[in-house]
Amino acid sequence: MRPSRLAALFATVRSLKGVGPKVEGLLNKLLAPRQPSAHARVIDLLWHLPVGLIDRAITPRIVDARIGDIATLEVTVTEHRPGGGRRRGARGPYRVLVEDSSAALELVYFNADPVYLKRLLPEGSKRLISGKLESYDGWLQMPHPDHVTAIDGAGTLPTVSYTH
């Protein structure tokens, strides 16, 4: 028999404040995936530990960032390059050229809305971007940055994120 002091740990996650039927369903899928009729318990949530973390500390310059890593950079938006291929009606990725004092970088967006991107990244503006840095055809690229914010909104960017 379990001590009564531990009863709250074995209650369903629905007993937690702010957990309704929708969140409960998502937590059931996450914490009890092999048992479709099982209900996730509070203790299951406590034992669901992160397996890694993403460090989004600001990298001082583009040239200091390493390919394949998550980089957080302070950049200036210099140019928008709408997608388009050689064939009529073909759509390529939308590219936004950004730079800092050390190098240039392309932000690449697939199936992007140009109006939204021009509002998010106006030419001449300074932005804080964060995402995985890649190299393609000799260019440094950041496809679909995870975070884009104005420099004064840097406080809203998570410095460390956990992965599950």
Short mmCIF file of N, CA and C in Angstrom, two decimals:
data_model
loop_
_atom_site.label_atom_id
_atom_site.label_comp_id
_atom_site.label_asym_id
_atom_site.label_seq_id
_atom_site.Cartn_x
_atom_site.Cartn_y
_atom_site.Cartn_z
N MET A 1 0.84 -1.18 0.00
CA MET A 1 0.00 0.00 0.00
C MET A 1 0.89 1.25 0.00
N ARG A 2 0.52 2.19 -0.80
CA ARG A 2 1.27 3.44 -0.99
C ARG A 2 0.89 4.42 0.12
N PRO A 3 1.90 5.13 0.69
CA PRO A 3 1.59 6.14 1.71
C PRO A 3 0.71 7.24 1.12
N SER A 4 -0.19 7.77 1.91
CA SER A 4 -1.13 8.78 1.42
C SER A 4 -0.43 10.07 1.00
N ARG A 5 0.77 10.32 1.54
CA ARG A 5 1.51 11.53 1.16
C ARG A 5 1.94 11.48 -0.30
N LEU A 6 2.00 10.30 -0.89
CA LEU A 6 2.43 10.15 -2.28
C LEU A 6 1.26 10.11 -3.26
N ALA A 7 0.07 10.17 -2.75
CA ALA A 7 -1.11 10.04 -3.61
C ALA A 7 -1.14 11.09 -4.72
N ALA A 8 -0.72 12.30 -4.43
CA ALA A 8 -0.75 13.38 -5.44
C ALA A 8 0.17 13.07 -6.62
N LEU A 9 1.26 12.34 -6.37
CA LEU A 9 2.18 11.99 -7.46
C LEU A 9 1.56 10.99 -8.43
N PHE A 10 0.65 10.18 -7.95
CA PHE A 10 0.05 9.15 -8.79
C PHE A 10 -1.31 9.56 -9.35
N ALA A 11 -1.68 10.80 -9.13
CA ALA A 11 -2.92 11.33 -9.72
C ALA A 11 -2.67 11.60 -11.20
N THR A 12 -3.73 11.65 -11.98
CA THR A 12 -3.57 11.94 -13.41
C THR A 12 -3.15 13.40 -13.59
N VAL A 13 -2.53 13.69 -14.72
CA VAL A 13 -2.07 15.07 -14.98
C VAL A 13 -3.24 16.04 -15.04
N ARG A 14 -4.43 15.54 -15.26
CA ARG A 14 -5.62 16.39 -15.32
C ARG A 14 -5.88 17.07 -13.98
N SER A 15 -5.33 16.51 -12.90
CA SER A 15 -5.52 17.12 -11.58
C SER A 15 -4.68 18.38 -11.40
N LEU A 16 -3.74 18.62 -12.30
CA LEU A 16 -2.90 19.82 -12.21
C LEU A 16 -3.65 21.04 -12.71
N LYS A 17 -3.39 22.17 -12.07
CA LYS A 17 -4.03 23.42 -12.47
C LYS A 17 -3.57 23.79 -13.89
N GLY A 18 -4.52 24.14 -14.73
CA GLY A 18 -4.21 24.56 -16.10
C GLY A 18 -4.20 23.43 -17.11
N VAL A 19 -4.38 22.20 -16.66
CA VAL A 19 -4.41 21.06 -17.59
C VAL A 19 -5.86 20.67 -17.82
N GLY A 20 -6.31 20.93 -19.02
CA GLY A 20 -7.67 20.57 -19.42
C GLY A 20 -7.64 19.34 -20.30
N PRO A 21 -8.77 19.02 -20.95
CA PRO A 21 -8.83 17.81 -21.76
C PRO A 21 -7.87 17.83 -22.95
N LYS A 22 -7.67 18.98 -23.57
CA LYS A 22 -6.78 19.05 -24.73
C LYS A 22 -5.33 18.79 -24.34
N VAL A 23 -4.86 19.49 -23.30
CA VAL A 23 -3.48 19.30 -22.83
C VAL A 23 -3.30 17.90 -22.27
N GLU A 24 -4.32 17.39 -21.60
CA GLU A 24 -4.24 16.03 -21.06
C GLU A 24 -4.03 15.02 -22.18
N GLY A 25 -4.75 15.19 -23.28
CA GLY A 25 -4.58 14.28 -24.42
C GLY A 25 -3.17 14.33 -24.98
N LEU A 26 -2.62 15.53 -25.08
CA LEU A 26 -1.25 15.68 -25.59
C LEU A 26 -0.23 15.05 -24.64
N LEU A 27 -0.43 15.26 -23.34
CA LEU A 27 0.48 14.66 -22.36
C LEU A 27 0.35 13.14 -22.34
N ASN A 28 -0.86 12.62 -22.54
CA ASN A 28 -1.03 11.17 -22.62
C ASN A 28 -0.24 10.59 -23.79
N LYS A 29 -0.29 11.27 -24.94
CA LYS A 29 0.47 10.81 -26.11
C LYS A 29 1.97 10.86 -25.84
N LEU A 30 2.42 11.90 -25.16
CA LEU A 30 3.84 12.08 -24.90
C LEU A 30 4.36 11.11 -23.85
N LEU A 31 3.62 10.94 -22.77
CA LEU A 31 4.12 10.19 -21.62
C LEU A 31 3.71 8.73 -21.59
N ALA A 32 2.66 8.38 -22.29
CA ALA A 32 2.21 6.98 -22.31
C ALA A 32 1.90 6.57 -23.74
N PRO A 33 2.88 6.65 -24.68
CA PRO A 33 2.59 6.43 -26.09
C PRO A 33 2.24 4.99 -26.45
N ARG A 34 2.73 4.03 -25.68
CA ARG A 34 2.49 2.62 -26.03
C ARG A 34 1.19 2.07 -25.44
N GLN A 35 0.56 2.85 -24.60
CA GLN A 35 -0.67 2.41 -23.95
C GLN A 35 -1.77 3.41 -24.26
N PRO A 36 -2.49 3.22 -25.37
CA PRO A 36 -3.47 4.22 -25.80
C PRO A 36 -4.53 4.55 -24.76
N SER A 37 -4.89 3.61 -23.91
CA SER A 37 -5.94 3.89 -22.92
C SER A 37 -5.37 4.39 -21.59
N ALA A 38 -4.04 4.41 -21.46
CA ALA A 38 -3.41 4.83 -20.20
C ALA A 38 -3.50 6.34 -20.03
N HIS A 39 -3.54 6.76 -18.80
CA HIS A 39 -3.56 8.18 -18.48
C HIS A 39 -2.23 8.55 -17.84
N ALA A 40 -1.62 9.62 -18.33
CA ALA A 40 -0.36 10.09 -17.78
C ALA A 40 -0.57 10.56 -16.35
N ARG A 41 0.41 10.25 -15.51
CA ARG A 41 0.34 10.64 -14.11
C ARG A 41 1.35 11.75 -13.83
N VAL A 42 1.20 12.42 -12.73
CA VAL A 42 2.11 13.50 -12.35
C VAL A 42 3.53 12.97 -12.26
N ILE A 43 3.70 11.79 -11.71
CA ILE A 43 5.04 11.22 -11.57
C ILE A 43 5.67 10.95 -12.94
N ASP A 44 4.86 10.59 -13.93
CA ASP A 44 5.39 10.40 -15.29
C ASP A 44 5.96 11.71 -15.82
N LEU A 45 5.28 12.79 -15.53
CA LEU A 45 5.73 14.12 -15.95
C LEU A 45 7.05 14.48 -15.27
N LEU A 46 7.18 14.13 -14.00
CA LEU A 46 8.42 14.43 -13.27
C LEU A 46 9.61 13.63 -13.80
N TRP A 47 9.35 12.42 -14.28
CA TRP A 47 10.43 11.57 -14.79
C TRP A 47 10.73 11.82 -16.27
N HIS A 48 9.99 12.68 -16.89
CA HIS A 48 10.23 13.01 -18.31
C HIS A 48 11.30 14.10 -18.37
N LEU A 49 12.55 13.67 -18.37
CA LEU A 49 13.67 14.59 -18.27
C LEU A 49 14.17 15.01 -19.66
N PRO A 50 14.76 16.19 -19.77
CA PRO A 50 15.33 16.61 -21.05
C PRO A 50 16.53 15.74 -21.43
N VAL A 51 16.73 15.56 -22.73
CA VAL A 51 17.86 14.77 -23.21
C VAL A 51 18.99 15.65 -23.72
N GLY A 52 18.74 16.93 -23.83
CA GLY A 52 19.77 17.85 -24.30
C GLY A 52 19.33 19.27 -24.09
N LEU A 53 20.19 20.19 -24.52
CA LEU A 53 19.81 21.59 -24.43
C LEU A 53 20.37 22.34 -25.62
N ILE A 54 19.72 23.43 -25.96
CA ILE A 54 20.15 24.30 -27.05
C ILE A 54 20.61 25.61 -26.42
N ASP A 55 21.87 25.94 -26.65
CA ASP A 55 22.43 27.17 -26.12
C ASP A 55 22.27 28.27 -27.16
N ARG A 56 21.49 29.29 -26.85
CA ARG A 56 21.27 30.40 -27.78
C ARG A 56 21.99 31.67 -27.32
N ALA A 57 23.10 31.51 -26.63
CA ALA A 57 23.89 32.68 -26.24
C ALA A 57 24.37 33.37 -27.52
N ILE A 58 24.46 34.67 -27.49
CA ILE A 58 24.80 35.43 -28.70
C ILE A 58 26.25 35.18 -29.11
N THR A 59 26.43 34.79 -30.38
CA THR A 59 27.75 34.64 -30.98
C THR A 59 28.16 36.03 -31.46
N PRO A 60 29.35 36.48 -31.14
CA PRO A 60 29.71 37.86 -31.47
C PRO A 60 29.68 38.20 -32.97
N ARG A 61 30.20 37.31 -33.81
CA ARG A 61 30.27 37.62 -35.24
C ARG A 61 29.93 36.38 -36.06
N ILE A 62 29.51 36.60 -37.30
CA ILE A 62 29.16 35.50 -38.19
C ILE A 62 30.36 34.58 -38.41
N VAL A 63 31.55 35.14 -38.61
CA VAL A 63 32.73 34.30 -38.87
C VAL A 63 33.10 33.43 -37.67
N ASP A 64 32.65 33.78 -36.48
CA ASP A 64 32.95 32.98 -35.29
C ASP A 64 31.98 31.82 -35.11
N ALA A 65 30.87 31.84 -35.82
CA ALA A 65 29.87 30.78 -35.70
C ALA A 65 30.33 29.55 -36.48
N ARG A 66 30.00 28.37 -35.97
CA ARG A 66 30.42 27.12 -36.63
C ARG A 66 29.26 26.51 -37.40
N ILE A 67 29.57 26.01 -38.58
CA ILE A 67 28.57 25.36 -39.43
C ILE A 67 28.06 24.12 -38.71
N GLY A 68 26.74 23.93 -38.72
CA GLY A 68 26.11 22.79 -38.07
C GLY A 68 25.64 23.08 -36.66
N ASP A 69 26.07 24.20 -36.10
CA ASP A 69 25.67 24.57 -34.74
C ASP A 69 24.53 25.58 -34.77
N ILE A 70 23.84 25.70 -33.65
CA ILE A 70 22.85 26.75 -33.48
C ILE A 70 23.62 28.04 -33.20
N ALA A 71 23.32 29.08 -33.96
CA ALA A 71 24.00 30.36 -33.77
C ALA A 71 22.96 31.44 -33.51
N THR A 72 23.28 32.36 -32.63
CA THR A 72 22.45 33.54 -32.37
C THR A 72 23.30 34.75 -32.73
N LEU A 73 22.84 35.50 -33.72
CA LEU A 73 23.66 36.57 -34.29
C LEU A 73 22.92 37.89 -34.34
N GLU A 74 23.67 38.97 -34.18
CA GLU A 74 23.15 40.32 -34.36
C GLU A 74 23.53 40.74 -35.77
N VAL A 75 22.53 40.97 -36.63
CA VAL A 75 22.79 41.24 -38.05
C VAL A 75 22.01 42.45 -38.54
N THR A 76 22.42 42.94 -39.72
CA THR A 76 21.70 44.00 -40.41
C THR A 76 21.15 43.41 -41.70
N VAL A 77 19.87 43.64 -41.96
CA VAL A 77 19.23 43.14 -43.18
C VAL A 77 19.65 44.04 -44.33
N THR A 78 20.23 43.43 -45.39
CA THR A 78 20.72 44.24 -46.51
C THR A 78 19.90 44.11 -47.78
N GLU A 79 19.33 42.92 -48.02
CA GLU A 79 18.63 42.74 -49.31
C GLU A 79 17.64 41.58 -49.25
N HIS A 80 16.53 41.74 -49.95
CA HIS A 80 15.56 40.66 -50.13
C HIS A 80 15.70 40.14 -51.55
N ARG A 81 15.74 38.81 -51.70
CA ARG A 81 15.84 38.18 -53.02
C ARG A 81 14.68 37.20 -53.17
N PRO A 82 13.59 37.64 -53.81
CA PRO A 82 12.45 36.74 -54.00
C PRO A 82 12.86 35.51 -54.80
N GLY A 83 12.23 34.38 -54.49
CA GLY A 83 12.53 33.14 -55.19
C GLY A 83 12.02 33.17 -56.61
N GLY A 84 12.53 32.30 -57.40
CA GLY A 84 12.11 32.20 -58.79
C GLY A 84 13.13 31.37 -59.54
N GLY A 85 12.64 30.46 -60.32
CA GLY A 85 13.54 29.62 -61.10
C GLY A 85 13.60 30.09 -62.53
N ARG A 86 14.27 29.30 -63.36
CA ARG A 86 14.40 29.65 -64.77
C ARG A 86 13.11 29.37 -65.54
N ARG A 87 12.35 28.40 -65.08
CA ARG A 87 11.09 28.07 -65.77
C ARG A 87 10.01 29.06 -65.37
N ARG A 88 9.10 29.29 -66.27
CA ARG A 88 8.00 30.19 -65.98
C ARG A 88 7.11 29.60 -64.89
N GLY A 89 6.82 30.38 -63.90
CA GLY A 89 5.97 29.91 -62.80
C GLY A 89 6.72 29.14 -61.73
N ALA A 90 8.02 28.88 -61.96
CA ALA A 90 8.79 28.14 -60.96
C ALA A 90 9.04 29.02 -59.75
N ARG A 91 9.00 28.42 -58.58
CA ARG A 91 9.26 29.17 -57.35
C ARG A 91 10.46 28.57 -56.64
N GLY A 92 11.42 29.39 -56.37
CA GLY A 92 12.56 28.96 -55.59
C GLY A 92 12.43 29.50 -54.19
N PRO A 93 13.40 29.22 -53.36
CA PRO A 93 13.34 29.74 -52.00
C PRO A 93 13.51 31.26 -51.97
N TYR A 94 12.89 31.88 -51.00
CA TYR A 94 13.02 33.32 -50.78
C TYR A 94 14.25 33.51 -49.91
N ARG A 95 15.13 34.39 -50.32
CA ARG A 95 16.38 34.60 -49.60
C ARG A 95 16.45 36.04 -49.08
N VAL A 96 16.94 36.16 -47.87
CA VAL A 96 17.16 37.47 -47.27
C VAL A 96 18.64 37.54 -46.91
N LEU A 97 19.34 38.50 -47.49
CA LEU A 97 20.76 38.67 -47.23
C LEU A 97 20.94 39.55 -45.99
N VAL A 98 21.72 39.04 -45.04
CA VAL A 98 22.02 39.78 -43.81
C VAL A 98 23.54 39.79 -43.63
N GLU A 99 24.02 40.74 -42.85
CA GLU A 99 25.46 40.81 -42.62
C GLU A 99 25.76 41.45 -41.28
N ASP A 100 26.99 41.23 -40.85
CA ASP A 100 27.52 41.99 -39.73
C ASP A 100 28.88 42.53 -40.19
N SER A 101 29.69 43.00 -39.28
CA SER A 101 30.97 43.59 -39.67
C SER A 101 31.97 42.57 -40.21
N SER A 102 31.69 41.27 -40.03
CA SER A 102 32.66 40.24 -40.41
C SER A 102 32.31 39.46 -41.67
N ALA A 103 31.03 39.27 -41.96
CA ALA A 103 30.65 38.42 -43.09
C ALA A 103 29.17 38.60 -43.42
N ALA A 104 28.77 37.93 -44.50
CA ALA A 104 27.36 37.93 -44.92
C ALA A 104 26.78 36.54 -44.75
N LEU A 105 25.46 36.47 -44.70
CA LEU A 105 24.74 35.22 -44.46
C LEU A 105 23.39 35.32 -45.15
N GLU A 106 22.91 34.21 -45.69
CA GLU A 106 21.58 34.18 -46.30
C GLU A 106 20.60 33.50 -45.36
N LEU A 107 19.45 34.13 -45.15
CA LEU A 107 18.34 33.47 -44.47
C LEU A 107 17.48 32.91 -45.59
N VAL A 108 17.19 31.62 -45.55
CA VAL A 108 16.48 30.96 -46.64
C VAL A 108 15.12 30.50 -46.14
N TYR A 109 14.08 30.86 -46.89
CA TYR A 109 12.71 30.48 -46.54
C TYR A 109 12.07 29.78 -47.74
N PHE A 110 11.48 28.63 -47.52
CA PHE A 110 10.76 27.90 -48.56
C PHE A 110 9.27 28.16 -48.39
N ASN A 111 8.55 28.33 -49.48
CA ASN A 111 7.11 28.59 -49.47
C ASN A 111 6.77 29.76 -48.54
N ALA A 112 7.54 30.82 -48.67
CA ALA A 112 7.38 31.96 -47.77
C ALA A 112 6.44 33.01 -48.34
N ASP A 113 5.86 33.79 -47.46
CA ASP A 113 5.02 34.92 -47.84
C ASP A 113 5.92 36.16 -47.87
N PRO A 114 6.20 36.71 -49.06
CA PRO A 114 7.11 37.86 -49.16
C PRO A 114 6.65 39.07 -48.34
N VAL A 115 5.36 39.31 -48.27
CA VAL A 115 4.85 40.46 -47.50
C VAL A 115 5.21 40.30 -46.03
N TYR A 116 5.00 39.09 -45.50
CA TYR A 116 5.33 38.82 -44.10
C TYR A 116 6.83 39.00 -43.85
N LEU A 117 7.67 38.45 -44.75
CA LEU A 117 9.11 38.54 -44.55
C LEU A 117 9.62 39.98 -44.63
N LYS A 118 9.02 40.78 -45.52
CA LYS A 118 9.45 42.18 -45.62
C LYS A 118 9.04 42.97 -44.37
N ARG A 119 7.96 42.55 -43.73
CA ARG A 119 7.53 43.18 -42.48
C ARG A 119 8.41 42.71 -41.31
N LEU A 120 8.76 41.42 -41.32
CA LEU A 120 9.59 40.85 -40.25
C LEU A 120 11.04 41.33 -40.34
N LEU A 121 11.53 41.45 -41.59
CA LEU A 121 12.93 41.78 -41.82
C LEU A 121 13.06 42.96 -42.78
N PRO A 122 12.69 44.17 -42.37
CA PRO A 122 12.81 45.30 -43.29
C PRO A 122 14.28 45.60 -43.61
N GLU A 123 14.53 45.96 -44.87
CA GLU A 123 15.90 46.27 -45.28
C GLU A 123 16.44 47.43 -44.44
N GLY A 124 17.70 47.28 -44.02
CA GLY A 124 18.35 48.29 -43.21
C GLY A 124 18.15 48.12 -41.71
N SER A 125 17.25 47.22 -41.31
CA SER A 125 16.98 47.04 -39.88
C SER A 125 18.00 46.09 -39.25
N LYS A 126 18.18 46.23 -37.94
CA LYS A 126 19.04 45.33 -37.18
C LYS A 126 18.14 44.30 -36.50
N ARG A 127 18.54 43.04 -36.60
CA ARG A 127 17.76 41.95 -36.03
C ARG A 127 18.66 40.97 -35.30
N LEU A 128 18.07 40.28 -34.35
CA LEU A 128 18.71 39.18 -33.65
C LEU A 128 18.09 37.92 -34.22
N ILE A 129 18.92 37.05 -34.81
CA ILE A 129 18.41 35.82 -35.42
C ILE A 129 19.06 34.63 -34.73
N SER A 130 18.34 33.52 -34.70
CA SER A 130 18.88 32.32 -34.10
C SER A 130 18.38 31.11 -34.87
N GLY A 131 19.31 30.22 -35.21
CA GLY A 131 18.96 29.01 -35.93
C GLY A 131 20.21 28.23 -36.28
N LYS A 132 20.02 27.14 -37.02
CA LYS A 132 21.13 26.28 -37.40
C LYS A 132 21.85 26.85 -38.61
N LEU A 133 23.16 26.97 -38.50
CA LEU A 133 23.97 27.52 -39.57
C LEU A 133 24.41 26.40 -40.50
N GLU A 134 24.23 26.60 -41.80
CA GLU A 134 24.60 25.61 -42.81
C GLU A 134 25.40 26.28 -43.92
N SER A 135 26.04 25.45 -44.73
CA SER A 135 26.76 25.95 -45.89
C SER A 135 26.18 25.27 -47.12
N TYR A 136 25.85 26.07 -48.14
CA TYR A 136 25.32 25.51 -49.38
C TYR A 136 25.90 26.28 -50.55
N ASP A 137 26.54 25.57 -51.44
CA ASP A 137 27.09 26.17 -52.66
C ASP A 137 28.03 27.34 -52.33
N GLY A 138 28.81 27.19 -51.28
CA GLY A 138 29.77 28.21 -50.90
C GLY A 138 29.22 29.37 -50.08
N TRP A 139 27.91 29.37 -49.80
CA TRP A 139 27.27 30.44 -49.02
C TRP A 139 26.93 29.94 -47.63
N LEU A 140 27.13 30.80 -46.64
CA LEU A 140 26.60 30.51 -45.31
C LEU A 140 25.11 30.77 -45.33
N GLN A 141 24.34 29.84 -44.80
CA GLN A 141 22.88 29.98 -44.80
C GLN A 141 22.31 29.60 -43.45
N MET A 142 21.14 30.16 -43.18
CA MET A 142 20.35 29.76 -42.03
C MET A 142 18.93 29.55 -42.55
N PRO A 143 18.58 28.28 -42.86
CA PRO A 143 17.22 28.02 -43.36
C PRO A 143 16.19 28.16 -42.25
N HIS A 144 15.14 28.89 -42.51
CA HIS A 144 14.04 29.08 -41.57
C HIS A 144 14.55 29.29 -40.14
N PRO A 145 15.12 30.46 -39.83
CA PRO A 145 15.61 30.70 -38.47
C PRO A 145 14.53 30.40 -37.43
N ASP A 146 14.95 29.83 -36.30
CA ASP A 146 14.02 29.50 -35.22
C ASP A 146 13.44 30.76 -34.59
N HIS A 147 14.27 31.79 -34.47
CA HIS A 147 13.84 33.04 -33.83
C HIS A 147 14.37 34.23 -34.62
N VAL A 148 13.52 35.22 -34.82
CA VAL A 148 13.91 36.50 -35.41
C VAL A 148 13.24 37.57 -34.57
N THR A 149 14.04 38.49 -34.03
CA THR A 149 13.47 39.54 -33.20
C THR A 149 14.28 40.82 -33.38
N ALA A 150 13.65 41.94 -33.08
CA ALA A 150 14.37 43.21 -33.10
C ALA A 150 15.39 43.19 -31.96
N ILE A 151 16.44 43.95 -32.12
CA ILE A 151 17.50 43.97 -31.10
C ILE A 151 16.95 44.33 -29.72
N ASP A 152 16.02 45.27 -29.66
CA ASP A 152 15.45 45.65 -28.36
C ASP A 152 14.55 44.57 -27.77
N GLY A 153 14.19 43.56 -28.56
CA GLY A 153 13.38 42.44 -28.06
C GLY A 153 14.22 41.24 -27.68
N ALA A 154 15.52 41.45 -27.49
CA ALA A 154 16.42 40.34 -27.19
C ALA A 154 16.04 39.61 -25.91
N GLY A 155 15.36 40.28 -24.99
CA GLY A 155 14.97 39.65 -23.75
C GLY A 155 13.93 38.56 -23.93
N THR A 156 13.24 38.56 -25.08
CA THR A 156 12.23 37.54 -25.33
C THR A 156 12.82 36.26 -25.91
N LEU A 157 14.07 36.30 -26.32
CA LEU A 157 14.73 35.14 -26.92
C LEU A 157 15.23 34.22 -25.81
N PRO A 158 14.83 32.93 -25.83
CA PRO A 158 15.31 32.04 -24.77
C PRO A 158 16.81 31.80 -24.92
N THR A 159 17.56 31.94 -23.83
CA THR A 159 19.01 31.72 -23.88
C THR A 159 19.32 30.23 -23.92
N VAL A 160 18.57 29.44 -23.16
CA VAL A 160 18.76 28.00 -23.14
C VAL A 160 17.39 27.34 -23.29
N SER A 161 17.30 26.36 -24.20
CA SER A 161 16.08 25.59 -24.39
C SER A 161 16.41 24.13 -24.17
N TYR A 162 15.51 23.40 -23.55
CA TYR A 162 15.71 21.98 -23.34
C TYR A 162 15.03 21.20 -24.45
N THR A 163 15.63 20.06 -24.81
CA THR A 163 15.03 19.19 -25.82
C THR A 163 14.62 17.88 -25.17
N HIS A 164 13.51 17.34 -25.61
CA HIS A 164 13.01 16.08 -25.06
C HIS A 164 13.00 15.03 -26.14
#
